[in-house]
């Protein structure tokens, strides 16, 4: 690790994505190390969660640790108390903070004001734990990651950004198909471009979903309205309409493509009714793999 924290895929450093994926795959098939014996983890969640909260709580317990769930109603991150004060108090009482926040800046403040690890459980900018679980899912189903082609169709959001970074580290080409104004943020694009140059992979953007999906090994999508974007709902739903992943679009992918979605999924919006149950869908494996990847 480049630092004590895991708030971005970049914190892992070069060639670590594949190491962690291989380790997660071993943990999934064998024993869980009791690495958290006697440790307490605070789960600080400003936004709702199903997969992330449950996979962290279960994983921490399986590794011998205990956890305390703190919802925003109790904590009031930055409202009831400034983030640095919360960080400095938790630093003295627990051994690790797993936080889901509206603003990525809150994670940086938690990290800067603690000596214990801070793990990103989703922010407006990144969802690195999801990207690791997704890489594990790809590795399990394809037997490799190197040389594969990932097409992400929809919003250039937190999920797309972390997946672009993780894919590039893992040797996979990454294409985003999105409306012009919903490309990856320039900071993420620049970081991913640098990694893809080093790893000799392709990173690209197109406004044409069909072009992105052409020959893809993985077709990935996520909600069009992320938590925190609710005010833009109507505008987003109409702008993203041509980006629905459906049976007609995935006909352009490689015949053994994987369909992926981090969930929650909105049938009739970013996916057609049948995509979750499509024979190429691995979405429930993705949800399970959050547990194994996070343990690793
Ligand atoms: N992009 C979505 C991911 C949910 C797991 C959001 O941030 O709401």
CSV table of C-alpha atoms and ligand atoms in Angstrom, one decimal:
chain,number,residue,atom,x,y,z
A,1,UNK,CA,0.0,0.0,0.0
A,2,UNK,CA,1.2,3.5,-0.7
A,3,UNK,CA,-0.4,4.8,2.5
A,4,UNK,CA,-2.4,3.6,5.5
A,5,UNK,CA,-5.6,4.3,3.7
A,6,UNK,CA,-7.6,2.8,0.9
A,7,UNK,CA,-9.7,5.7,-0.5
A,8,UNK,CA,-8.8,5.3,-4.1
A,9,UNK,CA,-7.5,2.4,-6.3
A,10,UNK,CA,-4.4,4.6,-6.7
A,11,UNK,CA,-3.5,3.9,-3.0
A,12,UNK,CA,-2.7,0.3,-4.0
A,13,UNK,CA,0.2,1.2,-6.2
A,14,UNK,CA,1.3,-0.7,-9.3
A,15,UNK,CA,0.5,-4.3,-9.9
A,16,UNK,CA,-1.4,-4.7,-6.7
A,17,UNK,CA,-4.9,-5.2,-8.2
A,18,UNK,CA,-4.0,-8.6,-9.5
A,19,UNK,CA,-2.3,-9.6,-6.3
A,20,UNK,CA,-5.4,-8.7,-4.3
A,21,UNK,CA,-7.7,-10.5,-6.7
A,22,UNK,CA,-5.6,-13.6,-6.5
A,23,UNK,CA,-5.5,-13.4,-2.7
A,24,UNK,CA,-9.3,-12.9,-2.6
A,25,UNK,CA,-9.8,-15.9,-4.8
A,26,UNK,CA,-7.7,-18.0,-2.4
A,27,UNK,CA,-9.6,-16.7,0.6
A,28,UNK,CA,-12.9,-17.5,-1.2
A,29,UNK,CA,-11.8,-21.1,-1.7
A,30,UNK,CA,-10.1,-21.6,1.6
A,31,UNK,CA,-9.9,-20.2,5.1
A,32,UNK,CA,-10.4,-16.6,6.2
A,33,UNK,CA,-7.4,-15.3,8.1
A,34,UNK,CA,-8.3,-14.1,11.6
A,35,UNK,CA,-6.4,-10.9,11.0
A,36,UNK,CA,-8.9,-8.7,12.9
A,37,UNK,CA,-8.8,-10.6,16.2
A,38,UNK,CA,-9.3,-8.0,19.0
A,39,UNK,CA,-9.8,-5.1,16.6
A,40,UNK,CA,-12.8,-2.8,16.3
A,41,UNK,CA,-13.9,-1.2,13.1
A,42,UNK,CA,-16.3,1.8,12.9
A,43,UNK,CA,-18.6,1.8,9.9
A,44,UNK,CA,-19.6,5.4,9.3
A,45,UNK,CA,-22.3,5.6,6.7
A,46,UNK,CA,-23.8,8.9,5.4
A,47,UNK,CA,-25.8,7.2,2.6
A,48,UNK,CA,-27.9,4.0,2.5
A,49,UNK,CA,-26.2,0.6,1.8
A,50,UNK,CA,-27.1,-3.1,1.4
A,51,UNK,CA,-24.1,-4.9,-0.2
A,52,UNK,CA,-21.4,-2.7,1.2
A,53,UNK,CA,-22.6,-2.7,4.8
A,54,UNK,CA,-23.5,-6.4,5.0
A,55,UNK,CA,-20.3,-7.5,3.3
A,56,UNK,CA,-18.1,-5.4,5.6
A,57,UNK,CA,-20.0,-6.5,8.8
A,58,UNK,CA,-19.9,-10.2,7.8
A,59,UNK,CA,-16.2,-10.0,6.7
A,60,UNK,CA,-15.0,-8.2,9.8
A,61,UNK,CA,-16.8,-10.8,12.0
A,62,UNK,CA,-15.4,-13.7,10.0
A,63,UNK,CA,-11.9,-12.2,10.4
A,64,UNK,CA,-12.3,-12.1,14.2
A,65,UNK,CA,-13.1,-8.4,14.6
A,66,UNK,CA,-16.1,-6.5,15.9
A,67,UNK,CA,-17.8,-3.5,14.2
A,68,UNK,CA,-19.9,-0.5,15.2
A,69,UNK,CA,-22.4,0.9,12.7
A,70,UNK,CA,-22.7,4.6,12.9
A,71,UNK,CA,-25.4,6.2,10.7
A,72,UNK,CA,-25.4,9.8,9.8
A,73,UNK,CA,-28.3,10.5,12.0
A,74,UNK,CA,-26.1,9.8,15.0
A,75,UNK,CA,-22.9,11.3,13.7
A,76,UNK,CA,-23.9,14.3,11.5
A,77,UNK,CA,-20.6,14.3,9.6
A,78,UNK,CA,-19.6,18.0,9.2
A,79,UNK,CA,-22.9,19.2,10.6
A,80,UNK,CA,-23.2,18.1,14.2
A,81,UNK,CA,-19.4,18.0,14.4
A,82,UNK,CA,-16.5,18.9,12.1
A,83,UNK,CA,-15.0,15.9,10.3
A,84,UNK,CA,-11.5,16.4,11.9
A,85,UNK,CA,-13.1,16.2,15.4
A,86,UNK,CA,-14.9,13.0,14.5
A,87,UNK,CA,-11.7,11.6,13.1
A,88,UNK,CA,-9.6,12.5,16.1
A,89,UNK,CA,-12.1,10.9,18.5
A,90,UNK,CA,-12.5,7.7,16.5
A,91,UNK,CA,-8.7,7.5,16.2
A,92,UNK,CA,-8.5,7.0,20.0
A,93,UNK,CA,-11.3,4.5,20.2
A,94,UNK,CA,-11.3,2.1,17.2
A,95,UNK,CA,-8.7,0.5,14.9
A,96,UNK,CA,-10.1,1.3,11.5
A,97,UNK,CA,-12.8,3.5,9.9
A,98,UNK,CA,-14.9,2.3,6.9
A,99,UNK,CA,-16.8,5.3,5.6
A,100,UNK,CA,-19.5,6.0,3.0
A,101,UNK,CA,-19.7,9.7,2.3
A,102,UNK,CA,-21.4,12.2,0.1
A,103,UNK,CA,-18.2,14.2,-0.5
A,104,UNK,CA,-14.8,12.5,-1.2
A,105,UNK,CA,-13.3,15.4,0.7
A,106,UNK,CA,-14.7,14.0,3.9
A,107,UNK,CA,-12.7,10.8,3.4
A,108,UNK,CA,-9.5,12.8,2.8
A,109,UNK,CA,-10.2,14.7,6.1
A,110,UNK,CA,-10.8,11.5,8.0
A,111,UNK,CA,-7.6,10.1,6.6
A,112,UNK,CA,-5.5,13.2,7.3
A,113,UNK,CA,-6.7,13.4,10.9
A,114,UNK,CA,-6.2,9.8,12.0
A,115,UNK,CA,-3.3,7.3,12.4
A,116,UNK,CA,-5.6,4.4,11.7
A,117,UNK,CA,-6.6,3.1,8.2
A,118,UNK,CA,-9.6,4.8,6.5
A,119,UNK,CA,-11.4,2.7,3.9
A,120,UNK,CA,-13.6,4.2,1.2
A,121,UNK,CA,-17.0,2.4,1.2
A,122,UNK,CA,-18.2,4.8,-1.6
A,123,UNK,CA,-17.9,8.5,-2.2
A,124,UNK,CA,-19.2,10.8,-4.9
A,125,UNK,CA,-15.8,10.2,-6.6
A,126,UNK,CA,-14.8,6.6,-6.1
A,127,UNK,CA,-15.9,3.1,-5.1
A,128,UNK,CA,-12.6,1.2,-5.0
A,129,UNK,CA,-13.9,-1.8,-3.0
A,130,UNK,CA,-16.5,-2.4,-5.7
A,131,UNK,CA,-13.8,-2.3,-8.4
A,132,UNK,CA,-11.8,-4.9,-6.6
A,133,UNK,CA,-14.8,-7.2,-6.2
A,134,UNK,CA,-15.6,-6.7,-9.9
A,135,UNK,CA,-12.0,-7.6,-10.9
A,136,UNK,CA,-12.3,-10.8,-8.9
A,137,UNK,CA,-15.6,-11.6,-10.7
A,138,UNK,CA,-14.0,-11.0,-14.1
A,139,UNK,CA,-10.9,-13.1,-13.1
A,140,UNK,CA,-13.1,-16.0,-11.8
A,141,UNK,CA,-15.2,-16.1,-15.0
A,142,UNK,CA,-12.5,-15.5,-17.6
A,143,UNK,CA,-9.5,-17.0,-15.8
A,144,UNK,CA,-7.5,-13.9,-16.5
A,145,UNK,CA,-7.8,-10.1,-16.8
A,146,UNK,CA,-4.9,-9.2,-18.9
A,147,UNK,CA,-5.9,-8.3,-22.5
A,148,UNK,CA,-9.7,-8.2,-21.9
A,149,UNK,CA,-12.0,-5.4,-23.1
A,150,UNK,CA,-14.3,-3.7,-20.6
A,151,UNK,CA,-17.1,-1.4,-21.9
A,152,UNK,CA,-18.9,0.8,-19.4
A,153,UNK,CA,-22.1,2.2,-20.7
A,154,UNK,CA,-23.8,5.1,-18.9
A,155,UNK,CA,-22.7,7.7,-16.4
A,156,UNK,CA,-18.9,8.4,-15.9
A,157,UNK,CA,-19.5,8.2,-12.2
A,158,UNK,CA,-17.8,6.8,-9.0
A,159,UNK,CA,-18.2,3.2,-10.2
A,160,UNK,CA,-16.9,4.0,-13.7
A,161,UNK,CA,-13.9,5.9,-12.4
A,162,UNK,CA,-12.7,3.2,-10.0
A,163,UNK,CA,-13.3,0.5,-12.6
A,164,UNK,CA,-11.3,2.5,-15.2
A,165,UNK,CA,-8.3,2.7,-12.8
A,166,UNK,CA,-8.5,-0.9,-11.6
A,167,UNK,CA,-9.0,-2.2,-15.2
A,168,UNK,CA,-6.0,-0.3,-16.4
A,169,UNK,CA,-3.8,-1.6,-13.6
A,170,UNK,CA,-5.0,-5.1,-14.3
A,171,UNK,CA,-4.1,-4.9,-18.0
A,172,UNK,CA,-7.7,-4.5,-19.4
A,173,UNK,CA,-8.8,-2.0,-22.0
A,174,UNK,CA,-11.5,0.3,-20.8
A,175,UNK,CA,-14.1,2.3,-22.8
A,176,UNK,CA,-16.7,4.5,-21.5
A,177,UNK,CA,-19.8,5.3,-23.6
A,178,UNK,CA,-21.6,8.3,-22.1
A,179,UNK,CA,-23.2,11.6,-23.1
A,180,UNK,CA,-20.5,14.3,-23.6
A,181,UNK,CA,-21.2,16.0,-20.3
A,182,UNK,CA,-21.0,12.8,-18.2
A,183,UNK,CA,-17.5,11.7,-19.1
A,184,UNK,CA,-15.1,10.7,-16.4
A,185,UNK,CA,-14.0,13.7,-14.3
A,186,UNK,CA,-10.7,15.0,-15.8
A,187,UNK,CA,-8.7,14.1,-12.7
A,188,UNK,CA,-9.7,10.5,-12.9
A,189,UNK,CA,-9.3,10.5,-16.7
A,190,UNK,CA,-5.7,11.8,-16.4
A,191,UNK,CA,-4.8,9.3,-13.7
A,192,UNK,CA,-6.3,6.4,-15.7
A,193,UNK,CA,-4.5,7.6,-18.9
A,194,UNK,CA,-1.2,7.6,-17.1
A,195,UNK,CA,-1.7,4.0,-15.8
A,196,UNK,CA,-3.0,2.7,-19.1
A,197,UNK,CA,0.1,4.1,-20.9
A,198,UNK,CA,2.4,2.4,-18.3
A,199,UNK,CA,0.4,-0.9,-18.6
A,200,UNK,CA,0.1,-0.6,-22.4
A,201,UNK,CA,-3.7,-0.8,-22.4
A,202,UNK,CA,-6.3,1.3,-24.2
A,203,UNK,CA,-8.5,3.8,-22.5
A,204,UNK,CA,-11.1,5.6,-24.5
A,205,UNK,CA,-14.4,7.5,-24.5
A,206,UNK,CA,-17.2,7.5,-27.1
A,207,UNK,CA,-20.7,8.9,-27.1
A,208,UNK,CA,-21.8,5.7,-29.0
A,209,UNK,CA,-22.8,2.8,-26.8
A,210,UNK,CA,-22.8,0.4,-29.8
A,211,UNK,CA,-19.2,1.3,-30.6
A,212,UNK,CA,-18.1,0.8,-27.0
A,213,UNK,CA,-19.7,-2.6,-26.7
A,214,UNK,CA,-18.3,-3.9,-30.1
A,215,UNK,CA,-16.3,-7.1,-29.2
A,216,UNK,CA,-16.3,-6.3,-25.5
A,217,UNK,CA,-15.6,-9.1,-22.9
A,218,UNK,CA,-17.4,-7.2,-20.2
A,219,UNK,CA,-20.4,-4.9,-20.5
A,220,UNK,CA,-21.0,-2.9,-17.4
A,221,UNK,CA,-23.5,-0.4,-16.3
A,222,UNK,CA,-24.7,1.5,-13.2
A,223,UNK,CA,-27.6,3.7,-12.2
A,224,UNK,CA,-28.1,7.0,-14.1
A,225,UNK,CA,-29.0,8.8,-10.9
A,226,UNK,CA,-26.4,8.2,-8.1
A,227,UNK,CA,-27.0,9.0,-4.4
A,228,UNK,CA,-26.6,12.7,-4.2
A,229,UNK,CA,-27.7,13.4,-7.8
A,230,UNK,CA,-31.4,13.2,-7.2
A,231,UNK,CA,-32.0,16.9,-8.1
A,232,UNK,CA,-30.9,16.2,-11.6
A,233,UNK,CA,-33.1,13.1,-11.9
A,234,UNK,CA,-35.5,14.2,-14.8
A,235,UNK,CA,-32.7,15.7,-16.9
A,236,UNK,CA,-30.5,12.6,-16.4
A,237,UNK,CA,-33.3,10.1,-17.2
A,238,UNK,CA,-34.0,11.7,-20.5
A,239,UNK,CA,-30.3,12.3,-21.5
A,240,UNK,CA,-29.2,8.7,-20.7
A,241,UNK,CA,-32.2,7.1,-22.4
A,242,UNK,CA,-30.1,6.0,-25.5
A,243,UNK,CA,-27.5,4.4,-23.2
A,244,UNK,CA,-29.8,1.6,-21.9
A,245,UNK,CA,-28.0,-1.8,-21.8
A,246,UNK,CA,-30.5,-4.2,-23.4
A,247,UNK,CA,-30.6,-7.5,-25.4
A,248,UNK,CA,-30.1,-5.6,-28.7
A,249,UNK,CA,-27.1,-3.7,-27.5
A,250,UNK,CA,-25.2,-6.7,-26.0
A,251,UNK,CA,-25.6,-8.6,-29.3
A,252,UNK,CA,-22.6,-6.5,-30.4
A,253,UNK,CA,-20.4,-7.8,-27.6
A,254,UNK,CA,-18.2,-10.9,-27.7
A,255,UNK,CA,-20.4,-14.0,-27.6
A,256,UNK,CA,-19.1,-15.0,-24.1
A,257,UNK,CA,-19.3,-11.4,-22.6
A,258,UNK,CA,-20.1,-10.9,-19.0
A,259,UNK,CA,-22.9,-8.5,-18.1
A,260,UNK,CA,-22.1,-6.6,-14.9
A,261,UNK,CA,-23.9,-4.1,-12.6
A,262,UNK,CA,-22.9,-3.1,-9.1
A,263,UNK,CA,-26.6,-2.7,-8.1
A,264,UNK,CA,-29.1,-1.4,-7.0
A,265,UNK,CA,-30.4,-1.9,-10.6
A,266,UNK,CA,-33.3,0.0,-12.1
A,267,UNK,CA,-35.1,-2.2,-14.7
A,268,UNK,CA,-36.5,-0.1,-17.5
A,269,UNK,CA,-33.9,2.6,-16.9
A,270,UNK,CA,-30.2,1.7,-17.3
A,271,UNK,CA,-31.1,-1.9,-18.1
A,272,UNK,CA,-34.0,-3.7,-19.8
A,273,UNK,CA,-36.2,-5.9,-17.8
A,274,UNK,CA,-34.3,-9.1,-18.7
A,275,UNK,CA,-30.6,-8.1,-18.3
A,276,UNK,CA,-30.1,-9.2,-14.6
A,277,UNK,CA,-31.4,-12.7,-15.4
A,278,UNK,CA,-29.6,-12.8,-18.8
A,279,UNK,CA,-27.5,-16.0,-19.3
A,280,UNK,CA,-24.3,-13.8,-19.4
A,281,UNK,CA,-25.1,-11.9,-16.2
A,282,UNK,CA,-22.8,-12.3,-13.2
A,283,UNK,CA,-24.4,-9.6,-11.1
A,284,UNK,CA,-25.1,-11.7,-8.0
A,285,UNK,CA,-21.5,-13.1,-8.1
A,286,UNK,CA,-20.3,-9.5,-8.1
A,287,UNK,CA,-22.4,-8.8,-5.0
A,288,UNK,CA,-20.9,-11.8,-3.2
A,289,UNK,CA,-17.4,-11.0,-4.3
A,290,UNK,CA,-17.5,-7.8,-2.3
A,291,UNK,CA,-17.0,-9.9,0.8
A,292,UNK,CA,-14.0,-11.9,-0.5
A,293,UNK,CA,-12.3,-8.9,-2.1
A,294,UNK,CA,-12.6,-6.7,1.0
A,295,UNK,CA,-11.2,-9.5,3.2
A,296,UNK,CA,-8.2,-9.7,0.9
B,1,LIG,N1,-23.2,5.2,-8.6
B,1,LIG,C1,-24.0,4.7,-7.5
B,1,LIG,C2,-23.4,3.4,-6.9
B,1,LIG,C3,-24.3,2.7,-5.9
B,1,LIG,C4,-23.6,1.5,-5.3
B,1,LIG,C5,-24.2,5.7,-6.4
B,1,LIG,O1,-23.2,6.4,-6.1
B,1,LIG,O2,-25.3,5.9,-5.9
